[in-house]
mmCIF file of C-alpha atoms and ligand atoms in Angstrom:
data_model
loop_
_atom_site.group_PDB
_atom_site.id
_atom_site.type_symbol
_atom_site.label_atom_id
_atom_site.label_comp_id
_atom_site.label_asym_id
_atom_site.label_seq_id
_atom_site.Cartn_x
_atom_site.Cartn_y
_atom_site.Cartn_z
ATOM 1 C CA MET A 291 -0.215 0.229 -0.111
ATOM 2 C CA THR A 292 1.437 3.555 -0.787
ATOM 3 C CA SER A 293 1.873 5.802 2.412
ATOM 4 C CA LEU A 294 3.036 9.116 2.804
ATOM 5 C CA ASP A 295 6.679 8.580 2.660
ATOM 6 C CA ASP A 296 6.164 6.835 -0.988
ATOM 7 C CA LEU A 297 4.547 10.337 -2.169
ATOM 8 C CA PRO A 298 6.905 13.770 -3.225
ATOM 9 C CA LEU A 299 5.449 15.327 -0.277
ATOM 10 C CA ARG A 300 6.418 18.683 0.825
ATOM 11 C CA ASP A 301 9.277 17.993 3.527
ATOM 12 C CA ASP A 302 7.530 20.465 6.173
ATOM 13 C CA LEU A 303 4.362 18.160 5.932
ATOM 14 C CA ARG A 304 6.226 15.135 6.701
ATOM 15 C CA GLY A 305 5.124 13.966 9.859
ATOM 16 C CA GLN A 306 2.439 16.589 10.654
ATOM 17 C CA GLU A 307 -1.050 15.394 12.082
ATOM 18 C CA PRO A 308 -4.454 16.427 10.488
ATOM 19 C CA TYR A 309 -7.475 18.118 12.041
ATOM 20 C CA GLY A 310 -8.745 15.158 13.920
ATOM 21 C CA ALA A 311 -11.646 15.588 16.142
ATOM 22 C CA PRO A 312 -13.434 12.012 16.000
ATOM 23 C CA HIS A 313 -16.580 12.265 13.578
ATOM 24 C CA LEU A 314 -19.174 9.870 15.090
ATOM 25 C CA HIS A 315 -22.643 9.956 15.217
ATOM 26 C CA LEU A 316 -23.801 9.533 18.284
ATOM 27 C CA PRO A 317 -27.690 10.570 20.268
ATOM 28 C CA VAL A 318 -25.565 13.354 22.302
ATOM 29 C CA GLN A 319 -22.817 15.007 20.225
ATOM 30 C CA LEU A 320 -21.113 17.589 22.537
ATOM 31 C CA ASN A 321 -17.379 17.199 20.814
ATOM 32 C CA VAL A 322 -16.945 20.048 18.579
ATOM 33 C CA ASN A 323 -18.903 23.131 20.294
ATOM 34 C CA GLU A 324 -21.557 23.130 17.578
ATOM 35 C CA ASN A 325 -24.839 24.789 18.724
ATOM 36 C CA THR A 326 -26.943 21.940 18.934
ATOM 37 C CA HIS A 327 -29.838 24.069 18.774
ATOM 38 C CA PRO A 328 -32.132 23.365 15.170
ATOM 39 C CA ILE A 329 -32.573 26.444 13.280
ATOM 40 C CA PRO A 330 -36.169 27.773 13.640
ATOM 41 C CA GLU A 331 -38.481 26.349 10.857
ATOM 42 C CA ASP A 332 -39.660 29.770 9.596
ATOM 43 C CA VAL A 333 -36.076 30.911 8.859
ATOM 44 C CA ALA A 334 -35.070 27.477 7.134
ATOM 45 C CA ARG A 335 -38.216 27.972 4.673
ATOM 46 C CA ASP A 336 -36.379 32.062 4.163
ATOM 47 C CA ILE A 337 -33.121 30.055 3.562
ATOM 48 C CA ILE A 338 -34.417 27.582 1.291
ATOM 49 C CA GLU A 339 -36.325 29.928 -0.860
ATOM 50 C CA ALA A 340 -33.192 32.686 -1.446
ATOM 51 C CA ILE A 341 -31.011 29.032 -1.822
ATOM 52 C CA ALA A 342 -34.090 28.377 -4.896
ATOM 53 C CA ARG A 343 -34.122 31.536 -6.470
ATOM 54 C CA GLU A 344 -30.087 31.457 -6.549
ATOM 55 C CA LEU A 345 -30.444 28.178 -7.890
ATOM 56 C CA LEU A 346 -31.652 29.389 -11.283
ATOM 57 C CA GLN A 347 -28.984 31.530 -11.777
ATOM 58 C CA VAL A 348 -26.176 28.883 -10.899
ATOM 59 C CA ASN A 349 -24.903 28.838 -14.502
ATOM 60 C CA ARG A 350 -23.391 32.107 -13.759
ATOM 61 C CA TYR A 351 -20.528 32.835 -11.661
ATOM 62 C CA PRO A 352 -21.202 33.923 -8.395
ATOM 63 C CA ASP A 353 -20.766 37.942 -7.147
ATOM 64 C CA ARG A 354 -17.470 37.560 -6.754
ATOM 65 C CA GLU A 355 -17.136 40.502 -4.377
ATOM 66 C CA PHE A 356 -20.188 39.238 -2.055
ATOM 67 C CA THR A 357 -21.322 42.717 -1.726
ATOM 68 C CA ALA A 358 -24.950 42.009 -0.509
ATOM 69 C CA LEU A 359 -23.490 39.698 2.132
ATOM 70 C CA ARG A 360 -20.829 42.340 3.102
ATOM 71 C CA ASP A 361 -23.286 44.423 3.811
ATOM 72 C CA SER A 362 -25.790 42.411 5.710
ATOM 73 C CA LEU A 363 -22.232 41.348 7.707
ATOM 74 C CA ALA A 364 -21.372 44.551 8.748
ATOM 75 C CA GLY A 365 -24.671 45.587 9.585
ATOM 76 C CA TYR A 366 -25.022 42.591 12.245
ATOM 77 C CA LEU A 367 -21.677 43.802 13.895
ATOM 78 C CA GLY A 368 -22.267 47.583 14.250
ATOM 79 C CA HIS A 369 -19.608 49.686 15.670
ATOM 80 C CA GLY A 370 -19.440 51.790 12.600
ATOM 81 C CA LEU A 371 -18.374 49.285 10.177
ATOM 82 C CA THR A 372 -19.086 48.931 6.039
ATOM 83 C CA ARG A 373 -18.944 46.408 3.905
ATOM 84 C CA ASP A 374 -15.601 47.783 2.948
ATOM 85 C CA ASN A 375 -14.319 46.625 6.364
ATOM 86 C CA LEU A 376 -16.136 42.935 6.141
ATOM 87 C CA TRP A 377 -14.977 39.721 4.351
ATOM 88 C CA ALA A 378 -16.146 36.231 4.268
ATOM 89 C CA ALA A 379 -14.758 32.801 3.177
ATOM 90 C CA ASN A 380 -15.910 29.452 3.282
ATOM 91 C CA GLY A 381 -15.961 28.974 7.533
ATOM 92 C CA SER A 382 -13.229 31.019 9.700
ATOM 93 C CA ASN A 383 -10.744 28.713 8.848
ATOM 94 C CA GLU A 384 -10.322 29.167 5.369
ATOM 95 C CA VAL A 385 -10.345 33.418 6.567
ATOM 96 C CA LEU A 386 -7.448 32.586 8.819
ATOM 97 C CA GLN A 387 -5.853 30.811 6.064
ATOM 98 C CA GLN A 388 -6.352 33.445 4.092
ATOM 99 C CA ILE A 389 -4.578 35.680 6.193
ATOM 100 C CA LEU A 390 -1.618 33.154 6.872
ATOM 101 C CA MET A 391 -1.171 33.689 2.854
ATOM 102 C CA ALA A 392 -1.344 36.963 2.852
ATOM 103 C CA PHE A 393 0.565 38.099 5.911
ATOM 104 C CA GLY A 394 2.535 34.909 6.987
ATOM 105 C CA GLY A 395 4.100 32.179 4.525
ATOM 106 C CA PRO A 396 7.837 30.896 4.141
ATOM 107 C CA GLY A 397 10.109 32.899 6.216
ATOM 108 C CA ARG A 398 7.511 34.256 8.228
ATOM 109 C CA THR A 399 6.593 33.433 12.364
ATOM 110 C CA VAL A 400 2.948 33.368 13.729
ATOM 111 C CA LEU A 401 3.004 33.838 17.548
ATOM 112 C CA GLY A 402 0.337 31.935 19.452
ATOM 113 C CA PHE A 403 -1.003 31.005 23.052
ATOM 114 C CA PRO A 404 -1.703 27.134 23.635
ATOM 115 C CA PRO A 405 -3.443 25.799 24.608
ATOM 116 C CA THR A 406 -5.907 26.870 21.875
ATOM 117 C CA TYR A 407 -7.309 25.977 18.873
ATOM 118 C CA SER A 408 -5.861 23.586 17.022
ATOM 119 C CA MET A 409 -6.581 24.912 13.544
ATOM 120 C CA HIS A 410 -4.358 27.837 14.521
ATOM 121 C CA SER A 411 -1.047 26.141 14.363
ATOM 122 C CA ILE A 412 -2.383 23.449 11.454
ATOM 123 C CA ILE A 413 -3.196 26.525 9.260
ATOM 124 C CA ALA A 414 0.426 27.933 10.184
ATOM 125 C CA HIS A 415 2.237 24.905 9.025
ATOM 126 C CA GLY A 416 -0.312 24.441 5.890
ATOM 127 C CA THR A 417 1.080 27.359 4.628
ATOM 128 C CA GLY A 418 4.563 27.244 5.466
ATOM 129 C CA THR A 419 4.062 29.780 8.545
ATOM 130 C CA GLU A 420 6.447 28.988 10.954
ATOM 131 C CA TRP A 421 4.406 28.454 14.328
ATOM 132 C CA ILE A 422 5.903 29.964 17.789
ATOM 133 C CA ALA A 423 4.280 28.766 20.845
ATOM 134 C CA GLY A 424 3.966 31.385 23.617
ATOM 135 C CA GLU A 425 3.127 30.555 27.366
ATOM 136 C CA ARG A 426 -0.128 31.885 29.094
ATOM 137 C CA ASP A 427 0.187 33.109 33.078
ATOM 138 C CA ALA A 428 -1.524 31.169 35.718
ATOM 139 C CA ASP A 429 -5.063 29.850 35.345
ATOM 140 C CA TYR A 430 -4.907 30.178 31.270
ATOM 141 C CA LEU A 431 -4.571 33.915 31.168
ATOM 142 C CA ILE A 432 -2.110 36.135 29.456
ATOM 143 C CA SER A 433 -1.814 39.280 30.558
ATOM 144 C CA PRO A 434 -0.526 42.403 28.976
ATOM 145 C CA GLU A 435 3.303 42.158 30.246
ATOM 146 C CA THR A 436 3.070 38.551 29.264
ATOM 147 C CA ALA A 437 1.978 39.493 25.476
ATOM 148 C CA VAL A 438 4.066 42.527 25.092
ATOM 149 C CA ASP A 439 7.614 40.329 26.437
ATOM 150 C CA TRP A 440 6.305 37.320 23.946
ATOM 151 C CA VAL A 441 6.054 39.737 20.848
ATOM 152 C CA THR A 442 9.503 41.612 21.632
ATOM 153 C CA ARG A 443 11.328 38.515 22.471
ATOM 154 C CA THR A 444 10.337 36.687 19.279
ATOM 155 C CA LYS A 445 9.688 39.349 16.532
ATOM 156 C CA PRO A 446 6.397 37.603 15.035
ATOM 157 C CA ASP A 447 4.948 38.397 11.562
ATOM 158 C CA LEU A 448 1.661 37.452 13.147
ATOM 159 C CA VAL A 449 -0.057 37.186 16.607
ATOM 160 C CA PHE A 450 -3.339 34.712 16.959
ATOM 161 C CA PHE A 451 -5.529 35.536 20.202
ATOM 162 C CA CYS A 452 -8.375 33.483 20.617
ATOM 163 C CA ALA A 453 -10.950 35.227 23.220
ATOM 164 C CA PRO A 454 -12.848 33.575 24.438
ATOM 165 C CA ASN A 455 -9.919 31.150 24.050
ATOM 166 C CA ASN A 456 -10.783 27.344 22.966
ATOM 167 C CA PRO A 457 -10.561 25.300 24.644
ATOM 168 C CA THR A 458 -10.222 26.422 28.235
ATOM 169 C CA GLY A 459 -13.003 28.936 27.805
ATOM 170 C CA THR A 460 -10.495 32.062 29.069
ATOM 171 C CA ALA A 461 -11.747 35.373 27.971
ATOM 172 C CA LEU A 462 -8.952 38.138 27.468
ATOM 173 C CA GLY A 463 -8.604 41.630 28.148
ATOM 174 C CA LEU A 464 -8.669 43.933 25.375
ATOM 175 C CA ASP A 465 -5.566 45.686 27.420
ATOM 176 C CA THR A 466 -3.886 42.923 26.198
ATOM 177 C CA ILE A 467 -4.355 42.826 22.373
ATOM 178 C CA ALA A 468 -4.227 46.581 22.706
ATOM 179 C CA ALA A 469 -0.721 45.989 24.357
ATOM 180 C CA ALA A 470 0.570 43.246 21.529
ATOM 181 C CA TYR A 471 -0.295 45.816 18.829
ATOM 182 C CA ASP A 472 1.554 48.171 19.879
ATOM 183 C CA ALA A 473 4.023 46.154 20.777
ATOM 184 C CA THR A 474 4.555 44.426 17.059
ATOM 185 C CA ASP A 475 4.595 45.558 13.684
ATOM 186 C CA GLY A 476 2.780 42.559 12.420
ATOM 187 C CA MET A 477 -0.247 41.554 11.924
ATOM 188 C CA VAL A 478 -2.690 41.485 15.265
ATOM 189 C CA ILE A 479 -5.630 38.412 14.726
ATOM 190 C CA VAL A 480 -8.413 38.285 17.478
ATOM 191 C CA ASP A 481 -10.238 35.151 16.738
ATOM 192 C CA GLU A 482 -13.604 35.848 18.269
ATOM 193 C CA ALA A 483 -15.718 32.702 17.275
ATOM 194 C CA TYR A 484 -17.364 32.465 20.404
ATOM 195 C CA ALA A 485 -18.216 35.929 21.051
ATOM 196 C CA GLU A 486 -21.925 36.370 20.799
ATOM 197 C CA PHE A 487 -21.405 34.009 24.265
ATOM 198 C CA MET A 488 -19.391 36.518 26.498
ATOM 199 C CA PRO A 489 -20.899 37.749 29.614
ATOM 200 C CA ASP A 490 -23.056 40.535 28.710
ATOM 201 C CA GLY A 491 -21.662 44.214 28.119
ATOM 202 C CA GLU A 492 -18.123 42.087 27.483
ATOM 203 C CA PRO A 493 -16.463 44.276 24.744
ATOM 204 C CA SER A 494 -15.384 42.881 21.379
ATOM 205 C CA ALA A 495 -12.029 43.328 19.812
ATOM 206 C CA LEU A 496 -14.387 44.973 17.379
ATOM 207 C CA THR A 497 -14.131 48.232 19.591
ATOM 208 C CA LEU A 498 -10.007 48.393 19.063
ATOM 209 C CA LEU A 499 -10.062 48.498 15.146
ATOM 210 C CA GLU A 500 -10.651 52.232 14.931
ATOM 211 C CA GLY A 501 -7.027 53.629 13.816
ATOM 212 C CA ARG A 502 -5.359 50.388 14.396
ATOM 213 C CA PRO A 503 -5.168 49.108 10.413
ATOM 214 C CA ARG A 504 -3.032 46.225 11.477
ATOM 215 C CA LEU A 505 -5.755 44.320 13.638
ATOM 216 C CA ILE A 506 -8.235 41.876 12.118
ATOM 217 C CA VAL A 507 -11.220 39.956 14.084
ATOM 218 C CA SER A 508 -12.045 37.201 12.355
ATOM 219 C CA ARG A 509 -15.846 35.665 13.324
ATOM 220 C CA THR A 510 -17.470 32.588 12.350
ATOM 221 C CA MET A 511 -21.647 31.740 11.449
ATOM 222 C CA SER A 512 -20.274 28.274 13.080
ATOM 223 C CA LYS A 513 -21.420 28.601 16.660
ATOM 224 C CA ALA A 514 -24.172 31.017 17.871
ATOM 225 C CA PHE A 515 -25.890 30.972 14.404
ATOM 226 C CA ALA A 516 -25.985 27.331 14.344
ATOM 227 C CA PHE A 517 -24.665 27.452 10.795
ATOM 228 C CA ALA A 518 -21.434 25.089 10.835
ATOM 229 C CA GLY A 519 -22.715 22.728 8.246
ATOM 230 C CA ALA A 520 -23.190 26.296 5.861
ATOM 231 C CA ARG A 521 -19.367 26.982 5.953
ATOM 232 C CA LEU A 522 -19.466 30.828 6.571
ATOM 233 C CA GLY A 523 -16.949 32.557 8.874
ATOM 234 C CA TYR A 524 -15.749 36.303 8.244
ATOM 235 C CA LEU A 525 -13.522 39.444 9.797
ATOM 236 C CA ALA A 526 -13.514 42.660 10.004
ATOM 237 C CA ALA A 527 -10.891 44.958 9.453
ATOM 238 C CA ASP A 528 -9.129 48.196 7.641
ATOM 239 C CA PRO A 529 -10.556 48.000 4.047
ATOM 240 C CA ALA A 530 -6.402 47.663 3.018
ATOM 241 C CA VAL A 531 -6.872 44.278 4.935
ATOM 242 C CA THR A 532 -9.833 42.681 2.743
ATOM 243 C CA ASP A 533 -7.396 44.353 -0.146
ATOM 244 C CA ALA A 534 -4.519 42.109 0.687
ATOM 245 C CA ILE A 535 -6.466 38.927 1.140
ATOM 246 C CA ARG A 536 -8.249 39.862 -2.457
ATOM 247 C CA LEU A 537 -4.476 39.113 -3.381
ATOM 248 C CA VAL A 538 -4.295 35.290 -2.292
ATOM 249 C CA ARG A 539 -8.181 34.254 -2.539
ATOM 250 C CA LEU A 540 -9.379 32.304 -5.059
ATOM 251 C CA PRO A 541 -11.950 33.814 -7.366
ATOM 252 C CA TYR A 542 -15.715 33.127 -6.996
ATOM 253 C CA HIS A 543 -14.516 31.374 -3.923
ATOM 254 C CA LEU A 544 -18.202 31.645 -2.445
ATOM 255 C CA SER A 545 -20.608 29.634 -3.572
ATOM 256 C CA ALA A 546 -24.105 31.693 -4.481
ATOM 257 C CA LEU A 547 -25.775 29.380 -2.687
ATOM 258 C CA THR A 548 -23.568 29.963 0.372
ATOM 259 C CA GLN A 549 -24.112 34.210 -0.481
ATOM 260 C CA ALA A 550 -27.547 33.697 -0.131
ATOM 261 C CA ALA A 551 -28.090 31.174 2.406
ATOM 262 C CA ALA A 552 -25.789 33.326 4.824
ATOM 263 C CA VAL A 553 -27.676 36.610 3.492
ATOM 264 C CA ALA A 554 -30.822 35.284 4.727
ATOM 265 C CA ALA A 555 -29.969 33.921 7.997
ATOM 266 C CA LEU A 556 -28.226 36.955 8.785
ATOM 267 C CA ALA A 557 -31.931 38.986 7.919
ATOM 268 C CA HIS A 558 -33.295 37.061 10.974
ATOM 269 C CA ALA A 559 -30.057 37.346 13.484
ATOM 270 C CA PRO A 560 -32.256 37.802 16.632
ATOM 271 C CA GLU A 561 -34.210 34.746 16.131
ATOM 272 C CA MET A 562 -30.742 32.851 15.181
ATOM 273 C CA LEU A 563 -29.360 34.088 18.343
ATOM 274 C CA ALA A 564 -32.590 33.575 20.699
ATOM 275 C CA MET A 565 -30.989 29.969 21.819
ATOM 276 C CA VAL A 566 -27.382 31.685 22.795
ATOM 277 C CA ASP A 567 -29.341 32.929 26.268
ATOM 278 C CA ASP A 568 -30.296 29.216 26.941
ATOM 279 C CA ILE A 569 -26.964 28.084 25.851
ATOM 280 C CA LYS A 570 -25.184 29.734 28.439
ATOM 281 C CA ALA A 571 -27.671 29.199 30.916
ATOM 282 C CA GLN A 572 -27.053 25.203 30.211
ATOM 283 C CA ARG A 573 -22.796 26.336 30.336
ATOM 284 C CA ASP A 574 -23.324 27.862 33.961
ATOM 285 C CA ARG A 575 -25.565 24.536 34.940
ATOM 286 C CA ILE A 576 -22.616 22.304 34.034
ATOM 287 C CA VAL A 577 -19.946 24.454 35.790
ATOM 288 C CA ASP A 578 -22.102 24.450 38.573
ATOM 289 C CA GLU A 579 -22.948 20.912 38.535
ATOM 290 C CA LEU A 580 -19.702 19.552 37.445
ATOM 291 C CA THR A 581 -18.120 21.557 40.512
ATOM 292 C CA GLU A 582 -20.654 19.858 42.828
ATOM 293 C CA LEU A 583 -19.439 16.398 41.471
ATOM 294 C CA GLY A 584 -15.885 17.288 42.557
ATOM 295 C CA TYR A 585 -14.400 18.344 39.209
ATOM 296 C CA SER A 586 -12.619 21.355 38.314
ATOM 297 C CA PRO A 587 -14.309 23.420 35.816
ATOM 298 C CA TRP A 588 -12.795 26.439 34.439
ATOM 299 C CA PRO A 589 -14.635 29.677 33.934
ATOM 300 C CA SER A 590 -15.923 29.949 30.433
ATOM 301 C CA ALA A 591 -16.609 32.762 28.140
ATOM 302 C CA ALA A 592 -18.121 30.528 25.266
ATOM 303 C CA ASN A 593 -20.282 27.430 24.947
ATOM 304 C CA PHE A 594 -18.497 24.705 26.276
ATOM 305 C CA VAL A 595 -16.433 24.020 29.962
ATOM 306 C CA LEU A 596 -12.752 22.486 30.195
ATOM 307 C CA PHE A 597 -13.190 20.798 33.193
ATOM 308 C CA GLY A 598 -10.460 19.271 35.188
ATOM 309 C CA GLY A 599 -9.833 16.709 38.423
ATOM 310 C CA VAL A 600 -10.299 13.444 36.149
ATOM 311 C CA ASP A 601 -8.014 10.400 36.842
ATOM 312 C CA ASP A 602 -8.553 9.012 33.590
ATOM 313 C CA PRO A 603 -9.575 11.126 30.670
ATOM 314 C CA ALA A 604 -9.232 8.164 27.835
ATOM 315 C CA ALA A 605 -11.149 6.178 30.210
ATOM 316 C CA LEU A 606 -14.549 8.708 31.651
ATOM 317 C CA TRP A 607 -14.268 10.005 27.260
ATOM 318 C CA GLN A 608 -14.693 6.219 26.447
ATOM 319 C CA ALA A 609 -17.456 5.275 29.355
ATOM 320 C CA LEU A 610 -19.441 8.597 28.031
ATOM 321 C CA LEU A 611 -19.015 7.262 24.621
ATOM 322 C CA ASP A 612 -20.375 3.796 25.228
ATOM 323 C CA ARG A 613 -23.404 5.420 27.062
ATOM 324 C CA GLY A 614 -24.335 7.542 23.235
ATOM 325 C CA ILE A 615 -22.777 10.700 24.489
ATOM 326 C CA ILE A 616 -19.631 12.137 23.018
ATOM 327 C CA ILE A 617 -17.073 15.065 24.539
ATOM 328 C CA ARG A 618 -13.556 15.978 23.470
ATOM 329 C CA ASN A 619 -10.563 14.902 24.794
ATOM 330 C CA LEU A 620 -7.986 17.326 24.179
ATOM 331 C CA SER A 621 -4.976 15.750 25.789
ATOM 332 C CA ILE A 622 -4.717 18.031 27.873
ATOM 333 C CA PRO A 623 -3.377 16.239 31.563
ATOM 334 C CA GLY A 624 -6.869 15.605 33.885
ATOM 335 C CA HIS A 625 -9.286 17.437 31.478
ATOM 336 C CA LEU A 626 -11.896 17.257 29.199
ATOM 337 C CA ARG A 627 -13.848 19.646 27.500
ATOM 338 C CA VAL A 628 -17.919 19.412 26.798
ATOM 339 C CA SER A 629 -19.983 21.648 24.691
ATOM 340 C CA ALA A 630 -23.229 22.963 25.886
ATOM 341 C CA GLY A 631 -26.032 21.611 24.364
ATOM 342 C CA THR A 632 -30.059 21.436 24.674
ATOM 343 C CA ALA A 633 -31.415 21.163 28.194
ATOM 344 C CA ALA A 634 -31.924 17.638 27.844
ATOM 345 C CA GLU A 635 -28.318 16.445 26.229
ATOM 346 C CA THR A 636 -26.706 18.833 28.935
ATOM 347 C CA THR A 637 -28.934 16.702 31.137
ATOM 348 C CA ALA A 638 -27.850 13.559 30.012
ATOM 349 C CA PHE A 639 -23.942 14.241 30.201
ATOM 350 C CA LEU A 640 -24.605 15.615 34.204
ATOM 351 C CA ASP A 641 -26.682 12.304 34.983
ATOM 352 C CA ALA A 642 -24.128 10.302 33.197
ATOM 353 C CA MET A 643 -20.941 11.523 34.836
ATOM 354 C CA ARG A 644 -23.015 11.497 38.652
ATOM 355 C CA GLU A 645 -23.693 7.948 37.432
ATOM 356 C CA LEU A 646 -19.705 7.756 36.697
ATOM 357 C CA THR A 647 -18.127 9.818 39.198
ATOM 358 C CA VAL A 648 -17.175 7.433 42.311
ATOM 359 C CA HIS A 649 -17.065 8.656 45.493
HETATM 360 C C1 LIG B 1704 -15.122 26.313 16.120
HETATM 361 C C2 LIG B 1704 -14.113 27.408 15.895
HETATM 362 C C3 LIG B 1704 -13.847 28.215 14.472
HETATM 363 C C4 LIG B 1704 -14.814 27.849 13.559
HETATM 364 O O1 LIG B 1704 -14.385 27.666 12.472
HETATM 365 P P1 LIG B 1704 -15.234 27.803 10.974
HETATM 366 O O2 LIG B 1704 -14.566 27.310 9.943
HETATM 367 O O3 LIG B 1704 -15.902 28.757 10.784
HETATM 368 O O4 LIG B 1704 -16.008 26.673 11.669
HETATM 369 C C5 LIG B 1704 -12.575 29.391 14.378
HETATM 370 N N1 LIG B 1704 -12.188 29.502 15.554
HETATM 371 C C6 LIG B 1704 -12.224 28.856 16.745
HETATM 372 C C7 LIG B 1704 -11.289 28.978 17.662
HETATM 373 C C8 LIG B 1704 -13.323 28.209 16.716
HETATM 374 O O5 LIG B 1704 -13.325 26.961 17.764
#
């Protein structure tokens, strides 16, 4: 059988591991931080009508500039942003890849702060950008001083923050982002995939964009918007940043059907986001009840909870799987991560945890 070693693969990809969240279909899927609530039926009907209209014209290439979608995204984000500040792609992973193609690449470096979203380093490797692993302070925090210290010492071309951070759920102060920005001539990217789950009134890095042309805030419709299967991520930044990305994107990268679906969904933003408060309540319930069971959940500003105090994470993960429940083992010693689901799914998880916890 042919193996990778038999192929003339790029040397820098040899020995690398692909993104590997197990993709299993089980009654309770709380492993990849999806929104487990289905989208409301009236919204679904609007989306289908919008897609049907576009389908009659798919013999033509889509709007390469996805103007209507950028208008919708700007309207959703607010903060005085316009279509010129917005860019979108097939998931925020593609947005991050385009950023690294434009601003990273061979001979360039990107600084990140593990434990963090595994795709940040995987996309770095894929684009030939060297990944520099910074270190966090205690409790997974990053103080402005720590960020500045790492930026000053390693002089990266890009800095990646993830706020709230996956997989820890940790919030990040805007002072840290601003300090890192001032300490570098490179690009600063804030991955805000979970922004909608932050505590009410907590400011987004969007508030820092004004006057900071090297700052990029990336967002996604995959989580709060329950749109993971549709693939729509986006960024907000100075218009010059979107012009830079136009140099590397493939023409017509966003299909007409994707554009239509996203515009239709954004027109129902309040309805699409109605379950966010419920998910936050389930998240808080997970933190409370796991604490009662003797585990050590970390405070979370996202739709998932990382919890410690697990003697054998692999064994507990498997025991939950045997009960039809999948959560995530990220190889953080003594820890597992669980996404907040519907009330029923969360109850199923917590009931199983109670059974499996020996007192
Ligand atoms: C889930 C997630 C994403 C989403 O990626 P999409 O490609 O938009 O589905 C991005 N960043 C982080 C940190 C995530 O956890």
